Amino acid sequence: KMTVAIVCRLYVLVTLLGYAHGLNVVIAGGTGQVGKAILPLLSNHDVSVLTRNSFLASAPNRVTEVFGYLGKTFLEKNPHVKLRDWDGGDLLDIVGQDWVGWSDDVLKKADVIVHMVGGFTEQRKMAAERLVQESYRLKPEALHITVSPVEEDIPLLTPGMVTLKTKRIQDCEDIVKKNCANSVCLRLEVYKMDELCEEIRQAIDNWSP
């Protein structure tokens, strides 16, 4: 009886430790406004943020608007968050070699991959294709979550060419839906930041690999 009791306690302990460890979450585009809001809510998970320049994204002060930025202080307050350079889906628009090996480093162990690359340019679609392609090769069972604004918010965010931007968002969602075994496509109201972040957090927390 004592042996059974010990085994049961060990099982409960191992289970609790597993829950405490959480998931391996990869976020592409996590250095923008939404990323900065959602990252502190994911402290139960190990989070890798893909960025095109981790050096600038983690600097004490922001020196350029070209790249995303979290900052040294933010990262110190959120030790569960790590930055990893990647190519952003565009091999013609990168400098240096820090991005090499990014997919093997983070996607092999990824349980959840969140698509939050900002903007509505062709870059958004290229990033989605790259994430799906590499994930299919390394961790096809991972959950892909796309985060996009509701259609009504698109002209408020960036006026002009709304039809083209809407199509690009739909194309990204279609790439994920058609090529990933597990996917969730979120359409959120960007000016309701608390609700937006809560929906993303729930989508991640509810996933059981």
Coordinates of C-alpha atoms in Angstrom, one line a residue:
K1 CA 0.0 0.0 0.0
M2 CA 2.8 2.4 0.9
T3 CA 4.4 1.7 -2.5
V4 CA 1.2 2.5 -4.3
A5 CA 0.8 5.7 -2.3
I6 CA 4.3 6.8 -3.2
V7 CA 3.8 6.1 -6.9
C8 CA 0.6 8.1 -6.9
R9 CA 2.2 11.0 -5.2
L10 CA 5.1 10.9 -7.7
Y11 CA 2.7 10.8 -10.6
V12 CA 0.8 13.9 -9.2
L13 CA 4.1 15.7 -8.7
V14 CA 5.4 14.9 -12.2
T15 CA 2.0 16.0 -13.7
L16 CA 2.1 19.3 -11.8
L17 CA 5.6 19.9 -12.9
G18 CA 4.6 19.3 -16.5
Y19 CA 1.8 21.9 -16.2
A20 CA 4.2 24.3 -14.5
H21 CA 6.7 24.0 -17.3
G22 CA 4.0 24.9 -19.9
L23 CA 4.4 25.0 -23.6
N24 CA 7.1 26.0 -26.0
V25 CA 5.6 29.0 -27.8
V26 CA 7.1 30.7 -30.9
I27 CA 5.9 34.2 -31.8
A28 CA 6.8 35.8 -35.1
G29 CA 6.2 39.5 -35.0
G30 CA 6.2 39.6 -31.2
T31 CA 8.2 42.8 -31.0
G32 CA 5.3 45.1 -31.9
Q33 CA 2.5 46.7 -29.8
V34 CA 0.5 43.5 -29.5
G35 CA 3.6 41.4 -28.7
K36 CA 4.6 43.7 -25.9
A37 CA 1.1 43.4 -24.4
I38 CA 0.7 39.6 -24.7
L39 CA 4.2 38.4 -23.7
P40 CA 3.8 39.2 -20.0
L41 CA 0.6 37.1 -19.9
L42 CA 2.5 34.0 -21.1
S43 CA 4.8 33.6 -18.1
N44 CA 3.8 29.9 -17.7
H45 CA 5.3 29.1 -21.0
D46 CA 8.8 29.3 -22.7
V47 CA 8.5 31.9 -25.4
S48 CA 10.8 32.5 -28.4
V49 CA 10.2 35.7 -30.2
L50 CA 11.4 35.7 -33.8
T51 CA 12.9 39.1 -34.8
R52 CA 14.9 40.3 -37.7
N53 CA 17.4 42.0 -35.4
S54 CA 17.6 40.7 -31.8
F55 CA 20.4 43.1 -31.0
L56 CA 18.3 46.2 -31.7
A57 CA 15.2 44.6 -30.3
S58 CA 16.9 44.1 -26.9
A59 CA 18.9 47.3 -26.7
P60 CA 18.5 49.6 -23.6
N61 CA 17.0 52.3 -25.8
R62 CA 15.2 52.2 -29.2
V63 CA 17.5 53.5 -32.0
T64 CA 15.4 52.9 -35.1
E65 CA 11.8 52.4 -36.1
V66 CA 12.8 50.0 -38.9
F67 CA 12.9 47.0 -36.5
G68 CA 10.6 45.9 -33.7
Y69 CA 11.6 46.7 -30.1
L70 CA 11.1 45.2 -26.7
G71 CA 14.0 46.6 -24.8
K72 CA 16.5 45.4 -22.2
T73 CA 14.2 46.3 -19.2
F74 CA 11.2 44.5 -20.6
L75 CA 13.2 41.3 -21.2
E76 CA 14.7 41.4 -17.7
K77 CA 11.1 41.6 -16.3
N78 CA 10.0 38.7 -18.5
P79 CA 12.7 36.1 -18.3
H80 CA 10.5 33.5 -20.0
V81 CA 10.9 35.5 -23.2
K82 CA 13.9 34.9 -25.5
L83 CA 14.7 36.5 -28.8
R84 CA 15.9 34.7 -31.9
D85 CA 16.9 36.2 -35.2
W86 CA 15.2 34.8 -38.3
D87 CA 15.0 35.7 -42.0
G88 CA 11.3 36.9 -41.8
G89 CA 10.6 34.9 -44.9
D90 CA 12.6 37.2 -47.2
L91 CA 16.1 35.9 -47.8
L92 CA 16.9 38.9 -49.9
D93 CA 16.3 41.4 -47.2
I94 CA 18.6 40.2 -44.4
V95 CA 22.1 41.3 -43.3
G96 CA 24.6 39.1 -41.5
Q97 CA 24.4 35.5 -40.4
D98 CA 22.6 35.6 -37.0
W99 CA 19.4 34.2 -38.5
V100 CA 21.1 31.0 -39.7
G101 CA 19.6 27.9 -38.0
W102 CA 16.6 29.6 -36.5
S103 CA 14.1 27.0 -37.5
D104 CA 16.1 24.1 -36.1
D105 CA 16.6 26.1 -32.9
V106 CA 13.0 27.0 -32.2
L107 CA 10.6 25.1 -34.4
K108 CA 11.8 21.6 -33.6
K109 CA 10.5 22.0 -30.0
A110 CA 7.6 24.3 -30.7
D111 CA 4.1 23.4 -29.4
V112 CA 2.5 26.6 -30.6
I113 CA 3.5 29.0 -33.4
V114 CA 1.8 32.4 -33.4
H115 CA 1.8 34.5 -36.6
M116 CA 1.8 38.2 -35.7
V117 CA 4.0 39.7 -38.4
G118 CA 2.8 43.3 -38.7
G119 CA 2.0 45.3 -41.8
F120 CA -0.1 44.3 -44.8
T121 CA 2.7 44.0 -47.4
E122 CA 3.8 40.9 -49.3
Q123 CA 6.2 40.4 -46.3
R124 CA 3.3 39.2 -44.2
K125 CA 2.5 36.4 -46.7
M126 CA 6.2 35.5 -47.1
A127 CA 6.6 35.1 -43.4
A128 CA 3.5 32.9 -43.1
E129 CA 4.8 30.7 -46.0
R130 CA 8.2 30.4 -44.3
L131 CA 6.8 29.5 -40.9
V132 CA 4.4 26.9 -42.3
Q133 CA 7.1 25.4 -44.6
E134 CA 9.7 25.0 -41.8
S135 CA 7.2 23.8 -39.3
Y136 CA 5.9 21.1 -41.7
R137 CA 9.5 19.9 -42.0
L138 CA 10.3 20.0 -38.3
K139 CA 7.2 19.9 -36.2
P140 CA 4.1 19.3 -38.3
E141 CA 1.8 18.7 -35.3
A142 CA 2.4 22.2 -33.8
L143 CA -0.6 24.5 -33.4
H144 CA -0.5 27.6 -35.7
I145 CA -2.4 30.7 -34.6
T146 CA -2.8 33.6 -36.9
V147 CA -3.7 37.0 -35.4
S148 CA -5.3 39.5 -37.7
P149 CA -7.6 42.5 -37.4
V150 CA -11.3 42.3 -38.1
E151 CA -12.0 43.6 -41.6
E152 CA -13.6 46.8 -40.3
D153 CA -10.4 47.8 -38.5
I154 CA -8.1 47.5 -41.6
P155 CA -8.7 51.0 -43.1
L156 CA -8.4 52.5 -39.6
L157 CA -4.9 51.0 -39.1
T158 CA -3.5 51.8 -42.6
P159 CA -5.8 53.7 -45.0
G160 CA -5.7 52.8 -48.7
M161 CA -5.6 49.6 -50.7
V162 CA -8.0 48.0 -48.3
T163 CA -9.1 45.3 -50.8
L164 CA -5.5 44.2 -51.4
K165 CA -4.6 44.2 -47.7
T166 CA -7.8 42.2 -46.9
K167 CA -6.8 39.6 -49.5
R168 CA -3.3 39.3 -48.1
I169 CA -4.7 38.6 -44.6
Q170 CA -7.0 36.0 -46.1
D171 CA -4.1 34.5 -48.1
C172 CA -2.1 34.1 -44.9
E173 CA -5.0 32.4 -43.1
D174 CA -5.6 30.1 -46.1
I175 CA -1.9 29.1 -46.1
V176 CA -2.2 28.0 -42.5
K177 CA -5.6 26.3 -42.8
K178 CA -4.6 24.3 -45.8
N179 CA -1.2 23.2 -44.8
C180 CA -1.2 22.8 -41.0
A181 CA -2.7 19.9 -39.1
N182 CA -3.7 22.2 -36.3
S183 CA -4.7 25.8 -36.7
V184 CA -6.7 28.7 -35.2
C185 CA -7.3 31.9 -37.1
L186 CA -8.2 34.8 -34.8
R187 CA -9.8 38.0 -36.1
L188 CA -9.7 40.6 -33.3
E189 CA -10.6 44.2 -32.7
V190 CA -7.2 45.8 -32.4
Y191 CA -8.4 48.8 -30.3
K192 CA -9.6 46.4 -27.6
M193 CA -6.1 45.4 -26.5
D194 CA -7.1 43.6 -23.3
E195 CA -9.7 41.4 -25.0
L196 CA -7.4 40.8 -27.9
C197 CA -4.6 39.6 -25.6
E198 CA -6.9 37.4 -23.6
E199 CA -8.2 35.6 -26.7
I200 CA -4.6 34.9 -27.8
R201 CA -3.7 33.7 -24.3
Q202 CA -6.7 31.4 -24.2
A203 CA -5.9 29.9 -27.6
I204 CA -2.4 29.1 -26.4
D205 CA -3.4 27.9 -22.9
N206 CA -6.1 25.6 -24.2
W207 CA -3.8 23.7 -26.5
S208 CA -2.8 20.2 -25.5
P209 CA 0.0 18.8 -27.7

